Amino acid sequence: MTPTVRTRVAIVGAGPAGLMLSHLLAQAGVDSIVLDKRSRDEIESTIRAGILEQGTVELLDTIGDFSRARTVGRRHDGIELHVEGEQHRIDFAASVGRAVWLYPQHEVLRDLVAARLAGGQDLRFGVDVEGVDGGDRPRVHARGADGAALEIEADFVVGSDGSRSVVRSAVTGDHQNGYFREYPFAWFGILCEAPPSADELIYSNSPDGFALVSQRSPAVQRMYFQCDPDTDTTALTEHEIWGELQKRVPGTVLQTGPIFQRDVLRFRSFVAGELRRDRVALVGDAAHTVPPTGAKGMNLAIADVRLLADALAALLLDDDERLIDNYPERALRRIWKAQHFSWWMTTMLHTAPDASGFDRGRQRGELRSLVESAAGRAYLSEGYCGWPLDE
Ligand code: DHB
């Protein structure tokens, strides 16, 4: 007979959203089990964006002193925006009095996994979830690393299992139920051993396409340049990669060094058609995907979880359904704002392969209006640093 485990909340996916949710629930006195098909090592070494909004850092700060985001991470009070070789600084501090922290996502995950294990959390790696039965007594059907079947009976199931979510269909009915947008370009990303090329991140719109010069640590840098989505990462030599990057930031001398990782990031915008059905809900990439420009993904996931944690505590401890009933509406307000912001930064900074002369001129006009206007700079700063979590 398949062993059945009981818990109050079954959380599928041990990314930032799932782990943070288990943490907030434990603080409220609600038990949960977190399942992930990946190994702990895989989770902690997946390289993702490194920008934490102020609200994300504030939330990490309030739930324990495990957040190294403020000490190991670095505060950034602005970015450089390069428009056709002209360099403009967007000063977040002056525009909106907020900031972001550069602290890679895998570091956040290491902190969260360590804190959850230290707190005695039931966190299971190598568990493949095969399906979820929804309804009022939801069940999770899974298979452990040893191949043995496992059933979890819960009061509530949360899908924090990423863009290829298995839980999603228990909420939306089918995978096509949602809103999608594809983009005709992608990012060629590298990690290299080199010192930073600038104090702040550089986002550049050049006649040769977009580039982003980001950072990871004093000795490791992350950079991206716009490419065709079908680009083969092995097709370019290191020399050619540096050539592509350098020509897109003509006013800056890039610090180069050995490239030890290359990847192609495809762009997509997606919002699930439903975020909750009965006693199953979605958070993070299972509920929505944004293109990477502006690094909203993890921040948005953390914002979902904050709302859902309060809603689940009210439901499961006080039998109060009001917050869970309006979880989708409240979460979607922010999700669509972030969708707009990510789409806007993406389309403003990239050159579509079929862009006409008019499109290019209009885009230059948009960028000039932005950098030359205090209101434009404030709009970018507000979205980039993130809207307050209490909104
Ligand atoms: C990074 C990624 C982003 O999408 C972004 O806007 C800024 C930084 C990064 O990986 O460092």
GROMACS .gro file of C-alpha atoms and ligand atoms in nm:
model
  402
    1MET     CA    1   0.000   0.000   0.000
    2THR     CA    2   0.121   0.350  -0.084
    3PRO     CA    3   0.224   0.533   0.234
    4THR     CA    4   0.016   0.846   0.302
    5VAL     CA    5   0.162   1.141   0.485
    6ARG     CA    6  -0.062   1.411   0.634
    7THR     CA    7   0.021   1.777   0.655
    8ARG     CA    8  -0.166   2.104   0.663
    9VAL     CA    9   0.000   2.256   0.357
   10ALA     CA   10   0.177   2.056   0.085
   11ILE     CA   11   0.415   2.287  -0.102
   12VAL     CA   12   0.533   2.158  -0.440
   13GLY     CA   13   0.864   2.323  -0.538
   14ALA     CA   14   1.155   2.431  -0.319
   15GLY     CA   15   1.244   2.751  -0.502
   16PRO     CA   16   1.241   3.089  -0.330
   17ALA     CA   17   0.859   3.099  -0.326
   18GLY     CA   18   0.803   2.752  -0.177
   19LEU     CA   19   1.076   2.785   0.084
   20MET     CA   20   0.971   3.132   0.188
   21LEU     CA   21   0.610   3.017   0.216
   22SER     CA   22   0.705   2.725   0.442
   23HIS     CA   23   0.900   2.967   0.655
   24LEU     CA   24   0.616   3.217   0.691
   25LEU     CA   25   0.367   2.937   0.761
   26ALA     CA   26   0.592   2.786   1.030
   27GLN     CA   27   0.611   3.127   1.193
   28ALA     CA   28   0.232   3.145   1.197
   29GLY     CA   29   0.212   2.793   1.348
   30VAL     CA   30   0.100   2.608   1.033
   31ASP     CA   31   0.279   2.279   0.941
   32SER     CA   32   0.387   2.214   0.586
   33ILE     CA   33   0.588   1.973   0.376
   34VAL     CA   34   0.801   2.100   0.088
   35LEU     CA   35   0.872   1.865  -0.204
   36ASP     CA   36   1.109   1.913  -0.495
   37LYS     CA   37   1.224   1.676  -0.763
   38ARG     CA   38   1.568   1.833  -0.779
   39SER     CA   39   1.852   1.758  -0.538
   40ARG     CA   40   1.953   2.012  -0.276
   41ASP     CA   41   2.276   2.069  -0.464
   42GLU     CA   42   2.096   2.140  -0.790
   43ILE     CA   43   1.860   2.386  -0.620
   44GLU     CA   44   2.144   2.570  -0.453
   45SER     CA   45   2.356   2.600  -0.764
   46THR     CA   46   2.100   2.708  -1.027
   47ILE     CA   47   2.216   3.047  -1.150
   48ARG     CA   48   1.937   3.305  -1.166
   49ALA     CA   49   1.905   3.682  -1.152
   50GLY     CA   50   2.064   3.862  -0.868
   51ILE     CA   51   1.851   4.168  -0.801
   52LEU     CA   52   1.644   4.186  -0.483
   53GLU     CA   53   1.390   4.463  -0.449
   54GLN     CA   54   1.387   4.658  -0.128
   55GLY     CA   55   1.062   4.490  -0.016
   56THR     CA   56   1.214   4.143  -0.073
   57VAL     CA   57   1.513   4.229   0.142
   58GLU     CA   58   1.287   4.378   0.408
   59LEU     CA   59   1.089   4.052   0.417
   60LEU     CA   60   1.406   3.842   0.442
   61ASP     CA   61   1.517   4.069   0.726
   62THR     CA   62   1.197   4.035   0.927
   63ILE     CA   63   1.194   3.657   0.928
   64GLY     CA   64   1.532   3.591   1.083
   65ASP     CA   65   1.893   3.693   1.076
   66PHE     CA   66   1.976   3.437   0.807
   67SER     CA   67   1.955   3.693   0.533
   68ARG     CA   68   2.308   3.776   0.422
   69ALA     CA   69   2.156   3.995   0.154
   70ARG     CA   70   2.253   4.315   0.329
   71THR     CA   71   2.603   4.208   0.426
   72VAL     CA   72   2.729   3.981   0.146
   73GLY     CA   73   2.495   4.145  -0.106
   74ARG     CA   74   2.565   4.495  -0.229
   75ARG     CA   75   2.322   4.786  -0.233
   76HIS     CA   76   2.278   4.953  -0.569
   77ASP     CA   77   2.136   5.304  -0.567
   78GLY     CA   78   2.104   5.328  -0.943
   79ILE     CA   79   2.180   5.183  -1.285
   80GLU     CA   80   2.352   5.310  -1.595
   81LEU     CA   81   2.134   5.335  -1.903
   82HIS     CA   82   2.329   5.363  -2.228
   83VAL     CA   83   2.139   5.495  -2.526
   84GLU     CA   84   2.329   5.475  -2.852
   85GLY     CA   85   2.659   5.530  -2.673
   86GLU     CA   86   2.538   5.814  -2.446
   87GLN     CA   87   2.560   5.723  -2.079
   88HIS     CA   88   2.283   5.822  -1.841
   89ARG     CA   89   2.258   5.737  -1.472
   90ILE     CA   90   1.921   5.651  -1.325
   91ASP     CA   91   1.951   5.750  -0.960
   92PHE     CA   92   1.700   5.542  -0.761
   93ALA     CA   93   1.785   5.709  -0.434
   94ALA     CA   94   1.723   6.059  -0.575
   95SER     CA   95   1.414   5.954  -0.773
   96VAL     CA   96   1.223   5.738  -0.526
   97GLY     CA   97   1.438   5.705  -0.212
   98ARG     CA   98   1.466   5.329  -0.259
   99ALA     CA   99   1.736   5.083  -0.366
  100VAL     CA  100   1.794   4.725  -0.481
  101TRP     CA  101   2.043   4.465  -0.357
  102LEU     CA  102   2.260   4.254  -0.579
  103TYR     CA  103   2.248   3.913  -0.414
  104PRO     CA  104   2.226   3.611  -0.642
  105GLN     CA  105   1.920   3.391  -0.616
  106HIS     CA  106   2.118   3.076  -0.534
  107GLU     CA  107   2.255   3.256  -0.227
  108VAL     CA  108   1.898   3.335  -0.117
  109LEU     CA  109   1.814   2.967  -0.169
  110ARG     CA  110   2.113   2.852   0.036
  111ASP     CA  111   2.001   3.078   0.321
  112LEU     CA  112   1.642   2.958   0.300
  113VAL     CA  113   1.725   2.585   0.279
  114ALA     CA  114   1.966   2.613   0.574
  115ALA     CA  115   1.708   2.803   0.780
  116ARG     CA  116   1.428   2.557   0.699
  117LEU     CA  117   1.642   2.254   0.786
  118ALA     CA  118   1.766   2.419   1.107
  119GLY     CA  119   1.402   2.482   1.198
  120GLY     CA  120   1.320   2.109   1.158
  121GLN     CA  121   1.112   2.166   0.843
  122ASP     CA  122   1.005   1.858   0.645
  123LEU     CA  123   1.186   1.934   0.321
  124ARG     CA  124   1.215   1.648   0.072
  125PHE     CA  125   1.448   1.658  -0.228
  126GLY     CA  126   1.439   1.412  -0.519
  127VAL     CA  127   1.059   1.373  -0.493
  128ASP     CA  128   0.883   1.385  -0.827
  129VAL     CA  129   0.522   1.504  -0.806
  130GLU     CA  130   0.315   1.325  -1.069
  131GLY     CA  131  -0.024   1.485  -1.010
  132VAL     CA  132  -0.257   1.665  -0.772
  133ASP     CA  133  -0.622   1.592  -0.698
  134GLY     CA  134  -0.794   1.920  -0.617
  135GLY     CA  135  -1.117   1.976  -0.427
  136ASP     CA  136  -1.171   2.023  -0.054
  137ARG     CA  137  -0.931   1.746   0.052
  138PRO     CA  138  -0.648   1.776  -0.195
  139ARG     CA  139  -0.393   1.498  -0.242
  140VAL     CA  140  -0.048   1.498  -0.397
  141HIS     CA  141   0.072   1.187  -0.581
  142ALA     CA  142   0.449   1.161  -0.585
  143ARG     CA  143   0.741   0.927  -0.630
  144GLY     CA  144   1.050   0.941  -0.410
  145ALA     CA  145   1.412   0.926  -0.520
  146ASP     CA  146   1.405   0.547  -0.461
  147GLY     CA  147   1.109   0.511  -0.701
  148ALA     CA  148   0.859   0.435  -0.422
  149ALA     CA  149   0.513   0.597  -0.447
  150LEU     CA  150   0.414   0.855  -0.186
  151GLU     CA  151   0.078   1.023  -0.122
  152ILE     CA  152   0.036   1.346   0.067
  153GLU     CA  153  -0.301   1.440   0.209
  154ALA     CA  154  -0.323   1.810   0.291
  155ASP     CA  155  -0.567   2.082   0.386
  156PHE     CA  156  -0.421   2.292   0.109
  157VAL     CA  157  -0.176   2.238  -0.180
  158VAL     CA  158   0.044   2.516  -0.320
  159GLY     CA  159   0.215   2.496  -0.660
  160SER     CA  160   0.547   2.679  -0.641
  161ASP     CA  161   0.689   2.442  -0.899
  162GLY     CA  162   0.803   2.684  -1.166
  163SER     CA  163   0.705   2.754  -1.522
  164ARG     CA  164   0.657   2.386  -1.608
  165SER     CA  165   0.428   2.342  -1.306
  166VAL     CA  166   0.264   2.003  -1.254
  167VAL     CA  167   0.022   2.155  -1.002
  168ARG     CA  168  -0.106   2.419  -1.247
  169SER     CA  169  -0.359   2.200  -1.424
  170ALA     CA  170  -0.537   2.128  -1.091
  171VAL     CA  171  -0.606   2.504  -1.079
  172THR     CA  172  -0.645   2.611  -1.440
  173GLY     CA  173  -0.793   2.293  -1.586
  174ASP     CA  174  -0.540   2.284  -1.867
  175HIS     CA  175  -0.203   2.433  -1.952
  176GLN     CA  176  -0.342   2.657  -2.226
  177ASN     CA  177  -0.565   2.845  -1.982
  178GLY     CA  178  -0.370   3.168  -1.948
  179TYR     CA  179  -0.226   3.473  -2.119
  180PHE     CA  180   0.097   3.437  -2.319
  181ARG     CA  181   0.337   3.650  -2.513
  182GLU     CA  182   0.652   3.539  -2.694
  183TYR     CA  183   0.944   3.762  -2.799
  184PRO     CA  184   1.159   3.735  -3.112
  185PHE     CA  185   1.488   3.755  -2.919
  186ALA     CA  186   1.670   3.596  -2.627
  187TRP     CA  187   1.976   3.662  -2.410
  188PHE     CA  188   2.313   3.500  -2.451
  189GLY     CA  189   2.436   3.493  -2.090
  190ILE     CA  190   2.786   3.435  -1.960
  191LEU     CA  191   2.956   3.399  -1.625
  192CYS     CA  192   3.320   3.497  -1.629
  193GLU     CA  193   3.613   3.541  -1.396
  194ALA     CA  194   3.685   3.913  -1.405
  195PRO     CA  195   3.655   4.222  -1.187
  196PRO     CA  196   3.347   4.444  -1.235
  197SER     CA  197   3.356   4.673  -1.538
  198ALA     CA  198   3.152   4.948  -1.369
  199ASP     CA  199   3.020   5.038  -1.023
  200GLU     CA  200   2.659   4.977  -1.124
  201LEU     CA  201   2.474   4.757  -1.372
  202ILE     CA  202   2.477   4.879  -1.732
  203TYR     CA  203   2.167   4.835  -1.950
  204SER     CA  204   2.253   4.934  -2.305
  205ASN     CA  205   2.041   4.989  -2.612
  206SER     CA  206   2.282   5.012  -2.904
  207PRO     CA  207   2.242   4.987  -3.283
  208ASP     CA  208   2.382   4.632  -3.246
  209GLY     CA  209   2.115   4.532  -2.994
  210PHE     CA  210   2.083   4.512  -2.618
  211ALA     CA  211   2.349   4.428  -2.360
  212LEU     CA  212   2.340   4.402  -1.981
  213VAL     CA  213   2.658   4.415  -1.780
  214SER     CA  214   2.569   4.270  -1.442
  215GLN     CA  215   2.779   4.142  -1.154
  216ARG     CA  216   2.798   3.851  -0.915
  217SER     CA  217   3.092   3.918  -0.684
  218PRO     CA  218   3.423   4.109  -0.690
  219ALA     CA  219   3.574   3.821  -0.893
  220VAL     CA  220   3.280   3.687  -1.099
  221GLN     CA  221   3.064   3.881  -1.345
  222ARG     CA  222   2.740   3.806  -1.528
  223MET     CA  223   2.674   3.961  -1.869
  224TYR     CA  224   2.415   3.918  -2.138
  225PHE     CA  225   2.366   4.025  -2.496
  226GLN     CA  226   2.061   4.004  -2.718
  227CYS     CA  227   2.066   3.707  -2.956
  228ASP     CA  228   1.840   3.495  -3.171
  229PRO     CA  229   1.640   3.245  -2.957
  230ASP     CA  230   1.787   2.954  -3.157
  231THR     CA  231   2.149   3.051  -3.096
  232ASP     CA  232   2.372   2.757  -3.008
  233THR     CA  233   2.585   2.849  -2.703
  234THR     CA  234   2.887   2.667  -2.844
  235ALA     CA  235   2.874   2.847  -3.180
  236LEU     CA  236   3.075   3.149  -3.061
  237THR     CA  237   3.437   3.164  -2.948
  238GLU     CA  238   3.522   3.358  -2.632
  239HIS     CA  239   3.677   3.623  -2.854
  240GLU     CA  240   3.352   3.658  -3.051
  241ILE     CA  241   3.146   3.678  -2.730
  242TRP     CA  242   3.361   3.962  -2.597
  243GLY     CA  243   3.333   4.131  -2.936
  244GLU     CA  244   2.951   4.112  -2.926
  245LEU     CA  245   2.941   4.252  -2.573
  246GLN     CA  246   3.200   4.525  -2.619
  247LYS     CA  247   3.046   4.673  -2.935
  248ARG     CA  248   2.717   4.721  -2.750
  249VAL     CA  249   2.878   4.927  -2.469
  250PRO     CA  250   3.112   5.148  -2.671
  251GLY     CA  251   3.183   5.399  -2.393
  252THR     CA  252   3.297   5.139  -2.140
  253VAL     CA  253   3.604   4.915  -2.146
  254LEU     CA  254   3.485   4.570  -2.041
  255GLN     CA  255   3.704   4.377  -1.801
  256THR     CA  256   3.740   4.036  -1.959
  257GLY     CA  257   3.842   3.695  -1.822
  258PRO     CA  258   3.777   3.323  -1.870
  259ILE     CA  259   3.412   3.244  -1.946
  260PHE     CA  260   3.304   2.941  -1.741
  261GLN     CA  261   2.932   2.928  -1.818
  262ARG     CA  262   2.717   3.015  -2.120
  263ASP     CA  263   2.341   2.989  -2.160
  264VAL     CA  264   2.058   3.117  -2.378
  265LEU     CA  265   1.757   3.261  -2.190
  266ARG     CA  266   1.435   3.261  -2.386
  267PHE     CA  267   1.183   3.537  -2.325
  268ARG     CA  268   0.821   3.482  -2.243
  269SER     CA  269   0.540   3.661  -2.062
  270PHE     CA  270   0.271   3.443  -1.908
  271VAL     CA  271  -0.011   3.478  -1.654
  272ALA     CA  272  -0.215   3.172  -1.556
  273GLY     CA  273  -0.589   3.194  -1.620
  274GLU     CA  274  -0.666   3.110  -1.253
  275LEU     CA  275  -0.452   3.136  -0.942
  276ARG     CA  276  -0.670   2.931  -0.710
  277ARG     CA  277  -0.931   2.661  -0.731
  278ASP     CA  278  -1.085   2.518  -0.411
  279ARG     CA  279  -0.788   2.422  -0.193
  280VAL     CA  280  -0.508   2.450  -0.447
  281ALA     CA  281  -0.325   2.776  -0.532
  282LEU     CA  282  -0.032   2.885  -0.748
  283VAL     CA  283   0.257   3.121  -0.671
  284GLY     CA  284   0.572   3.238  -0.848
  285ASP     CA  285   0.663   3.107  -1.193
  286ALA     CA  286   0.388   2.845  -1.173
  287ALA     CA  287   0.145   3.139  -1.182
  288HIS     CA  288   0.334   3.380  -1.409
  289THR     CA  289   0.655   3.428  -1.604
  290VAL     CA  290   0.816   3.759  -1.693
  291PRO     CA  291   1.097   3.825  -1.941
  292PRO     CA  292   1.423   3.872  -1.749
  293THR     CA  293   1.481   4.246  -1.814
  294GLY     CA  294   1.447   4.418  -1.478
  295ALA     CA  295   1.480   4.093  -1.278
  296LYS     CA  296   1.125   4.090  -1.145
  297GLY     CA  297   1.073   3.709  -1.132
  298MET     CA  298   1.187   3.616  -0.784
  299ASN     CA  299   1.064   3.942  -0.633
  300LEU     CA  300   0.719   3.883  -0.771
  301ALA     CA  301   0.720   3.526  -0.636
  302ILE     CA  302   0.806   3.652  -0.288
  303ALA     CA  303   0.526   3.910  -0.307
  304ASP     CA  304   0.271   3.635  -0.396
  305VAL     CA  305   0.385   3.425  -0.105
  306ARG     CA  306   0.347   3.706   0.143
  307LEU     CA  307  -0.018   3.739   0.051
  308LEU     CA  308  -0.078   3.363   0.043
  309ALA     CA  309   0.089   3.296   0.380
  310ASP     CA  310  -0.149   3.537   0.556
  311ALA     CA  311  -0.445   3.392   0.367
  312LEU     CA  312  -0.357   3.032   0.458
  313ALA     CA  313  -0.300   3.117   0.825
  314ALA     CA  314  -0.644   3.284   0.841
  315LEU     CA  315  -0.809   2.990   0.663
  316LEU     CA  316  -0.641   2.705   0.848
  317LEU     CA  317  -0.617   2.854   1.196
  318ASP     CA  318  -0.933   3.069   1.214
  319ASP     CA  319  -1.153   2.919   0.944
  320ASP     CA  320  -1.163   3.266   0.787
  321GLU     CA  321  -1.197   3.241   0.407
  322ARG     CA  322  -1.190   3.610   0.322
  323LEU     CA  323  -0.819   3.643   0.246
  324ILE     CA  324  -0.796   3.322   0.046
  325ASP     CA  325  -1.101   3.428  -0.154
  326ASN     CA  326  -0.934   3.750  -0.259
  327TYR     CA  327  -0.579   3.612  -0.295
  328PRO     CA  328  -0.605   3.596  -0.678
  329GLU     CA  329  -0.738   3.949  -0.714
  330ARG     CA  330  -0.480   4.101  -0.480
  331ALA     CA  331  -0.189   3.905  -0.629
  332LEU     CA  332  -0.295   3.985  -0.986
  333ARG     CA  333  -0.286   4.360  -0.927
  334ARG     CA  334   0.088   4.340  -0.867
  335ILE     CA  335   0.144   4.062  -1.123
  336TRP     CA  336   0.001   4.271  -1.407
  337LYS     CA  337   0.197   4.578  -1.297
  338ALA     CA  338   0.515   4.370  -1.303
  339GLN     CA  339   0.412   4.219  -1.638
  340HIS     CA  340   0.377   4.566  -1.780
  341PHE     CA  341   0.708   4.681  -1.633
  342SER     CA  342   0.904   4.379  -1.759
  343TRP     CA  343   0.745   4.400  -2.105
  344TRP     CA  344   0.810   4.777  -2.116
  345MET     CA  345   1.177   4.754  -2.018
  346THR     CA  346   1.223   4.467  -2.262
  347THR     CA  347   1.061   4.632  -2.562
  348MET     CA  348   1.221   4.970  -2.490
  349LEU     CA  349   1.574   4.830  -2.473
  350HIS     CA  350   1.581   4.551  -2.736
  351THR     CA  351   1.579   4.581  -3.111
  352ALA     CA  352   1.332   4.345  -3.275
  353PRO     CA  353   1.482   4.169  -3.581
  354ASP     CA  354   1.209   4.314  -3.804
  355ALA     CA  355   1.224   4.669  -3.657
  356SER     CA  356   1.163   4.936  -3.921
  357GLY     CA  357   1.333   5.274  -3.937
  358PHE     CA  358   1.022   5.418  -3.776
  359ASP     CA  359   1.037   5.165  -3.492
  360ARG     CA  360   1.402   5.250  -3.423
  361GLY     CA  361   1.334   5.624  -3.427
  362ARG     CA  362   1.033   5.589  -3.200
  363GLN     CA  363   1.236   5.374  -2.961
  364ARG     CA  364   1.516   5.633  -2.946
  365GLY     CA  365   1.251   5.896  -2.878
  366GLU     CA  366   1.111   5.690  -2.595
  367LEU     CA  367   1.453   5.639  -2.437
  368ARG     CA  368   1.537   6.010  -2.468
  369SER     CA  369   1.204   6.108  -2.313
  370LEU     CA  370   1.282   5.875  -2.027
  371VAL     CA  371   1.637   5.983  -1.947
  372GLU     CA  372   1.564   6.353  -1.996
  373SER     CA  373   1.259   6.362  -1.772
  374ALA     CA  374   1.254   6.343  -1.391
  375ALA     CA  375   0.913   6.177  -1.413
  376GLY     CA  376   1.046   5.918  -1.661
  377ARG     CA  377   1.343   5.837  -1.440
  378ALA     CA  378   1.114   5.812  -1.138
  379TYR     CA  379   0.882   5.571  -1.321
  380LEU     CA  380   1.173   5.341  -1.408
  381SER     CA  381   1.314   5.367  -1.054
  382GLU     CA  382   0.981   5.289  -0.892
  383GLY     CA  383   0.920   4.976  -1.096
  384TYR     CA  384   1.281   4.859  -1.072
  385CYS     CA  385   1.302   4.898  -0.692
  386GLY     CA  386   0.954   4.748  -0.660
  387TRP     CA  387   0.628   4.867  -0.519
  388PRO     CA  388   0.588   4.838  -0.141
  389LEU     CA  389   0.473   4.491  -0.032
  390ASP     CA  390   0.181   4.625   0.167
  391GLU     CA  391   0.016   4.762  -0.145
  392DHB     C1  392   2.047   4.021  -1.377
  392DHB     C2  393   1.943   3.977  -1.454
  392DHB     C3  394   1.848   4.066  -1.497
  392DHB     O1  395   1.745   4.025  -1.571
  392DHB     C4  396   1.855   4.199  -1.464
  392DHB     O2  397   1.761   4.284  -1.511
  392DHB     C5  398   1.959   4.242  -1.386
  392DHB     C6  399   2.055   4.152  -1.343
  392DHB     C7  400   2.150   3.925  -1.331
  392DHB     O3  401   2.142   3.807  -1.363
  392DHB     O4  402   2.243   3.969  -1.263
   0.00000   0.00000   0.00000
